[in-house]
Amino acid sequence: MHPLHTAIAQEQEFCARNYHPLPVVLTRGAGVHAWDTAGRQYLDMMSAYSALSFGHSHPRLVAALTDQAQRLALTSRAFHSDQLGPFLKRLCEVTRQDMALPMNTGAEAVETAIKAARKWAYEMKGVPEGMAEILSCEGNFHGRTTTIVGFSSEQDYREGFGPFAGGFKRIPYGDIDALAKAITPNTAAFLVEPIQGEAGIVVPPEGYIAAAARLCKQNNVLFIADEVQTGLGRTGRLLACDHENVIPDGLILGKALGGGLLPVSAFLAKTEVMDVFEPGSHGSTFGGNPLAARVGLEALNLLVDAKLSERAAELGPWFENQLRAIASPLIRTVRGKGLMIGVEIDPAYATGREVCERLLAHGILTKDTHETVVRFAPPLIIEKADLNDAVEQMRAVLGELETSRVRKRA
Ligand SMILES: *Cc1c(COP(=O)(O)O)cnc(C)c1O
């Protein structure tokens, strides 16, 4: 048919094969849309794993970025900048945390949380040196560093990358009794995603987050929420923890915090926890740089001004119901919260990948997770009409797959 696109050929030759992208070459984005090099328009229903909550190149964020880039982009933390303070003040205000430590990627902020929890355990809780334990969940995704993949339950993430750091224990997700049993006097923290994104949009039983936070408090264990994906409006509240009125002892943010323009992440905590850090104990050359701080602050203000959490709360359930109403035999379940929705496909009919490839042909960008789940996490600025279009294309694709499957059997 058409020759292999040069950009794809170059990636295949020069880029490590650590991803398996869908066959589309994007060249431009604006709002909820992106365009390929042939000028075809797509509706972005994945928004870079929730990093594009404000859509592509939001004018307000681009204006902040370009203005700051021409003024002062990088200082390193060897000096103060006039941007970091205002950004972190606002970030602490909206998340109801005391202090923040700025980093760049989600994984770095998770690493920061791990360091904070361990040091807090030794200095504040009195855990014997070298004995601190951190609990995490089956199916977790917290990033790709060697420490983090070391406590993953996913073989693909781990295989060939050991030996791994000790001090981690895994428990079943959504099981409060398992958490109660796993806590020991040496437990420093429970690290958990309020909804597991990469595991396939897994929503725990109602009350789990509140019960886990309570249990942690009773046992002097830090309750640390990884809201890199669920945070900043995605699930219909500013934080997913807000659904159960939980203010975590530690909070990890990333992805959307950079406004879809830059990698910006942070670990936030109450003062008692953050006080374990002193000059020299942790750092990052780019963490908290003026460009990131300016864009991050603008992103937070935009999130509040445009009422994006409220939009996700209003449009999410409607969209979820529309997807459910497709009532295709290919759909096993539709689950999620706000505008973070997973559609589980019956593998007897098709893989998630097949559904995504066909959606691409129908002008919808999204990606499967864990083979069977098609993820829908559009920019939070999306309009109902666009969501409706996504539903119609999903209906068409599932119809096609159903027909071809019946034909295959006949
Ligand atoms: C994406 C993600 C991370 C890692 O973020 P990176 O920026 O890719 O390092 C960590 N935790 C969760 C829950 C995520 O979804």
XYZ file of C-alpha atoms and ligand atoms in Angstrom:
425
model
C 0.000 0.000 0.000
C 1.623 3.257 1.054
C 5.378 3.177 1.721
C 6.525 3.242 5.325
C 6.510 6.811 6.566
C 10.084 8.136 6.811
C 9.581 9.274 10.399
C 8.435 5.786 11.390
C 11.323 4.168 9.518
C 13.776 6.462 11.296
C 12.262 5.676 14.675
C 12.453 1.992 13.903
C 16.122 2.320 13.002
C 17.308 4.812 15.611
C 14.923 4.631 18.548
C 15.094 1.936 21.186
C 12.110 -0.361 20.822
C 10.724 0.241 24.289
C 7.316 1.264 22.900
C 4.964 -0.126 20.259
C 3.208 3.001 18.937
C 0.098 2.941 16.792
C 0.892 3.644 13.110
C 0.184 7.375 12.983
C 2.646 10.261 12.689
C 1.327 13.358 14.438
C 2.611 16.767 13.549
C 0.242 19.269 15.159
C -2.177 19.512 18.045
C -4.732 22.044 19.264
C -7.244 21.510 22.038
C -8.744 18.034 21.872
C -7.491 17.435 18.340
C -4.249 16.349 16.720
C -3.348 16.095 13.039
C -1.105 13.655 11.198
C 1.383 14.540 8.469
C -1.254 13.857 5.806
C -3.531 16.445 7.388
C -5.996 13.959 8.888
C -7.683 15.123 12.069
C -7.960 12.938 15.163
C -9.815 13.298 18.435
C -7.375 12.669 21.270
C -9.112 10.367 23.740
C -5.935 9.397 25.565
C -4.280 12.755 26.189
C -0.792 11.357 26.732
C -1.851 9.169 29.658
C -3.625 12.165 31.280
C -0.728 14.611 30.832
C -2.789 16.590 28.299
C -5.724 17.370 30.586
C -5.725 20.935 29.227
C -5.596 19.708 25.646
C -2.815 20.304 23.157
C -0.972 23.633 23.343
C -3.530 25.515 25.427
C -3.083 29.210 24.455
C -2.898 30.387 28.069
C -0.225 27.824 28.915
C 1.724 28.449 25.714
C 1.674 32.181 26.486
C 3.065 31.534 29.974
C 5.675 29.165 28.561
C 6.932 31.481 25.831
C 6.932 34.554 28.074
C 8.901 32.771 30.778
C 11.243 31.097 28.268
C 12.303 34.542 27.085
C 12.692 35.860 30.621
C 14.339 33.113 32.673
C 14.089 29.371 32.068
C 16.596 27.722 34.365
C 18.482 28.708 37.480
C 19.105 25.353 39.197
C 18.213 25.338 42.867
C 21.592 26.880 43.673
C 19.685 30.183 43.506
C 16.131 31.294 44.203
C 13.841 32.257 41.354
C 10.807 34.514 41.569
C 8.648 31.705 40.124
C 9.112 28.712 42.430
C 7.604 30.197 45.603
C 4.321 31.347 44.016
C 3.926 27.996 42.219
C 4.433 25.844 45.307
C 2.285 28.133 47.487
C -0.622 27.643 45.085
C 0.074 23.931 44.735
C -0.025 23.471 48.519
C -3.204 25.567 48.755
C -5.190 23.587 46.209
C -4.020 20.201 47.503
C -4.236 21.171 51.202
C -0.650 20.070 51.831
C 1.994 21.960 53.843
C 5.086 21.703 51.653
C 6.214 20.502 48.261
C 9.414 19.157 46.715
C 9.474 19.824 42.972
C 10.807 17.243 40.534
C 10.269 16.577 36.827
C 8.859 13.153 36.059
C 6.333 11.108 37.980
C 8.881 8.410 38.746
C 11.211 10.982 40.307
C 8.434 12.237 42.553
C 7.687 8.632 43.575
C 11.381 8.135 44.384
C 11.202 11.313 46.445
C 8.215 9.922 48.358
C 10.102 6.693 49.048
C 13.105 8.615 50.375
C 10.889 10.832 52.527
C 8.984 7.870 53.966
C 12.134 5.974 54.880
C 13.891 8.940 56.461
C 10.706 9.842 58.347
C 10.497 6.267 59.623
C 14.050 6.385 60.982
C 14.002 9.910 62.370
C 10.417 10.331 63.537
C 8.917 6.877 64.018
C 12.033 5.220 65.438
C 12.282 2.327 63.004
C 15.729 0.679 63.353
C 18.163 1.775 60.619
C 17.837 -0.238 57.410
C 14.549 -1.863 58.475
C 11.932 0.511 57.032
C 9.281 -1.189 54.950
C 7.015 0.286 52.309
C 3.784 -1.434 51.325
C 2.515 -1.266 47.761
C -0.223 -3.057 45.838
C -0.489 -5.850 43.321
C -0.958 -4.318 39.890
C 0.693 -1.037 40.889
C 2.304 1.330 38.439
C 4.580 3.992 39.894
C 7.124 4.483 37.114
C 10.187 2.870 35.619
C 13.254 3.346 37.823
C 14.983 0.194 39.017
C 13.706 0.684 42.582
C 10.144 1.207 41.390
C 10.009 -1.695 38.930
C 11.564 -3.795 41.696
C 8.293 -3.685 43.632
C 6.057 -4.011 40.571
C 4.035 -7.207 40.115
C 4.288 -6.882 36.328
C 6.800 -9.306 34.792
C 7.306 -7.128 31.658
C 8.390 -4.172 33.786
C 10.879 -6.195 35.878
C 12.387 -8.946 33.784
C 16.110 -8.582 33.316
C 16.479 -5.457 35.448
C 17.372 -6.938 38.843
C 18.837 -7.121 41.423
C 16.208 -4.974 43.053
C 16.134 -2.860 46.188
C 14.670 -4.472 49.301
C 12.264 -2.955 51.787
C 9.047 -3.347 49.798
C 6.103 -5.662 50.350
C 3.111 -6.125 48.070
C -0.485 -6.648 49.125
C -3.690 -7.176 47.114
C -5.265 -3.916 45.882
C -8.588 -2.906 47.372
C -8.277 -5.350 50.286
C -8.306 -3.516 53.601
C -7.778 -6.693 55.679
C -4.621 -7.445 53.710
C -3.324 -3.979 54.587
C -4.157 -4.480 58.278
C -2.279 -7.792 58.304
C 0.751 -6.439 56.436
C 1.484 -3.498 58.733
C 4.335 -4.105 61.181
C 6.147 -1.765 63.593
C 8.677 -1.202 60.778
C 6.118 -0.097 58.206
C 6.971 3.412 57.053
C 4.322 3.964 54.416
C 1.548 2.572 52.298
C 1.995 3.737 48.704
C -1.165 3.462 46.633
C -2.934 4.724 43.506
C -6.538 5.747 44.342
C -7.451 4.220 40.972
C -4.939 1.958 39.231
C -4.470 3.475 35.776
C -1.921 1.285 34.031
C -3.393 -1.873 35.562
C -6.495 -1.221 33.438
C -8.423 1.549 35.238
C -9.065 -0.545 38.335
C -11.387 1.191 40.794
C -11.149 -0.135 44.376
C -14.271 -0.794 46.474
C -15.939 2.338 47.792
C -14.525 3.344 51.157
C -11.164 1.654 50.575
C -9.113 4.840 50.438
C -10.726 6.265 53.579
C -10.367 2.975 55.456
C -6.726 2.605 54.374
C -5.908 6.170 55.431
C -7.577 5.557 58.814
C -5.680 2.303 59.335
C -2.410 4.039 58.477
C -3.140 6.826 60.957
C -3.911 4.324 63.748
C -0.589 2.587 63.111
C 1.582 5.661 62.554
C 2.139 4.683 58.925
C 2.272 7.316 56.181
C -0.580 7.090 53.700
C 0.973 8.152 50.394
C -1.270 8.631 47.365
C 0.246 8.406 43.895
C -2.071 10.763 42.028
C 0.233 11.282 39.052
C -2.567 10.036 36.808
C -5.717 10.492 38.919
C -4.873 13.954 40.232
C -5.737 17.459 39.045
C -9.362 16.984 38.116
C -9.164 13.768 36.140
C -11.648 11.793 38.282
C -14.086 14.637 38.876
C -12.466 16.028 42.012
C -9.196 17.898 42.294
C -7.693 14.743 43.796
C -9.148 11.249 43.652
C -8.618 11.104 47.435
C -11.167 13.943 47.749
C -13.951 11.506 46.830
C -13.427 9.936 50.260
C -12.432 13.125 52.072
C -8.897 11.907 52.621
C -5.939 14.266 52.845
C -2.992 11.949 52.335
C 0.173 12.264 54.443
C 2.117 12.299 51.205
C 0.908 13.133 47.723
C 2.573 12.542 44.369
C 1.602 14.630 41.353
C 2.937 14.758 37.807
C 1.618 14.423 34.265
C -1.033 17.178 33.963
C 0.941 19.394 36.368
C 3.149 20.372 33.422
C 0.163 21.598 31.425
C 0.994 19.166 28.646
C 4.056 21.242 27.781
C 6.775 20.175 30.206
C 7.572 17.380 32.635
C 6.634 18.800 36.046
C 6.099 16.678 39.142
C 6.069 17.134 42.886
C 5.990 15.271 46.145
C 3.822 17.038 48.716
C 3.489 16.323 52.407
C 2.816 17.729 55.808
C 5.677 19.631 57.427
C 6.651 16.816 59.781
C 7.420 14.580 56.813
C 9.027 17.152 54.535
C 11.268 18.323 57.379
C 13.390 15.187 56.970
C 15.000 16.779 53.918
C 17.941 19.062 54.500
C 20.366 20.659 52.054
C 22.273 17.929 50.263
C 19.821 15.103 51.015
C 17.951 15.254 47.724
C 17.844 17.288 44.544
C 17.335 17.674 40.839
C 19.033 20.021 38.360
C 15.774 20.812 36.583
C 13.302 20.257 39.431
C 11.376 23.447 40.188
C 12.971 25.433 37.363
C 11.354 28.817 36.611
C 9.904 27.658 33.302
C 8.270 24.610 34.895
C 7.086 26.669 37.881
C 5.489 29.314 35.693
C 3.700 26.745 33.521
C 2.714 24.684 36.562
C 1.194 27.720 38.282
C -0.694 28.690 35.144
C -1.944 25.094 34.810
C -3.259 25.112 38.392
C -4.983 28.456 37.876
C -6.494 27.258 34.608
C -7.715 24.080 36.278
C -9.593 26.144 38.864
C -10.772 28.955 36.535
C -12.102 26.586 33.870
C -13.682 24.352 36.557
C -12.144 21.296 34.944
C -12.745 18.984 37.923
C -16.428 19.894 37.766
C -16.461 19.245 34.012
C -14.987 15.772 34.549
C -17.569 15.114 37.292
C -20.394 16.144 34.990
C -19.285 14.682 31.658
C -17.581 11.539 32.993
C -20.646 9.636 34.226
C -22.609 10.652 31.125
C -19.831 9.406 28.842
C -19.463 6.203 30.843
C -23.187 5.518 30.499
C -23.071 6.184 26.751
C -20.238 3.671 26.404
C -22.173 1.158 28.476
C -25.249 1.731 26.309
C -23.327 0.465 23.251
C -24.137 -2.927 24.778
C -21.802 -4.798 22.421
C -20.999 -8.439 23.188
C -17.360 -7.359 22.820
C -17.597 -5.233 25.965
C -17.073 -7.033 29.232
C -17.213 -4.030 31.534
C -17.004 -0.259 31.483
C -15.430 1.216 34.602
C -13.778 4.341 35.881
C -14.378 7.664 37.541
C -14.770 11.089 36.011
C -13.004 11.219 32.657
C -10.779 8.225 33.386
C -12.610 5.289 31.885
C -11.607 1.800 30.823
C -13.587 -0.437 28.488
C -12.648 -4.065 28.933
C -12.861 -6.020 25.685
C -13.707 -9.714 25.622
C -10.489 -11.306 24.286
C -12.569 -13.988 22.564
C -13.508 -11.272 20.054
C -10.564 -8.897 19.822
C -7.532 -7.513 21.594
C -7.466 -3.985 22.957
C -4.828 -3.253 20.336
C -7.164 -4.272 17.475
C -9.870 -2.003 18.837
C -7.398 0.905 19.099
C -6.077 0.341 15.560
C -9.607 0.466 14.210
C -10.464 3.502 16.318
C -7.419 5.196 14.797
C -8.827 4.508 11.323
C -12.034 6.149 12.578
C -10.156 9.264 13.730
C -9.953 8.435 17.433
C -6.634 8.301 19.279
C -6.371 6.000 22.240
C -4.250 3.150 23.537
C -4.945 -0.182 25.135
C -3.611 -1.043 28.533
C -3.043 -4.587 29.703
C -4.080 -6.104 26.355
C -7.811 -6.090 27.020
C -8.650 -2.594 28.238
C -9.267 0.394 25.962
C -8.560 3.598 27.812
C -10.640 6.754 27.456
C -9.049 9.729 29.206
C -9.629 12.778 26.983
C -8.506 16.315 27.724
C -10.784 17.678 30.469
C -11.678 20.635 28.237
C -13.577 18.283 25.912
C -17.137 19.114 24.831
C -20.067 16.716 24.970
C -20.328 16.618 21.162
C -16.766 15.292 20.891
C -17.412 12.660 23.549
C -20.485 11.682 21.597
C -18.369 11.311 18.464
C -15.998 9.014 20.365
C -18.969 6.886 21.463
C -20.279 6.656 17.880
C -16.870 5.631 16.528
C -16.486 3.062 19.320
C -19.931 1.681 18.428
C -18.932 1.458 14.745
C -15.604 -0.241 15.510
C -17.139 -2.809 17.836
C -19.805 -3.475 15.188
C -17.125 -4.109 12.557
C -15.196 -6.420 14.855
C -18.333 -8.324 15.791
C -19.209 -8.844 12.132
C -15.708 -9.993 11.159
C -15.610 -12.326 14.133
C -18.945 -13.895 13.200
C -17.648 -14.255 9.628
C -14.480 -15.927 10.900
C -16.551 -18.468 12.784
C -18.906 -19.156 9.878
C 2.671 7.801 34.698
C 2.699 7.439 36.133
C 3.886 7.495 36.883
C 5.235 7.788 36.269
O 5.312 9.019 35.680
P 6.501 9.312 34.624
O 6.393 10.773 34.365
O 6.248 8.483 33.414
O 7.774 8.936 35.301
C 3.816 7.224 38.243
N 2.648 6.894 38.819
C 1.492 6.805 38.137
C 0.239 6.463 38.851
C 1.480 7.065 36.769
O 0.341 6.948 36.078
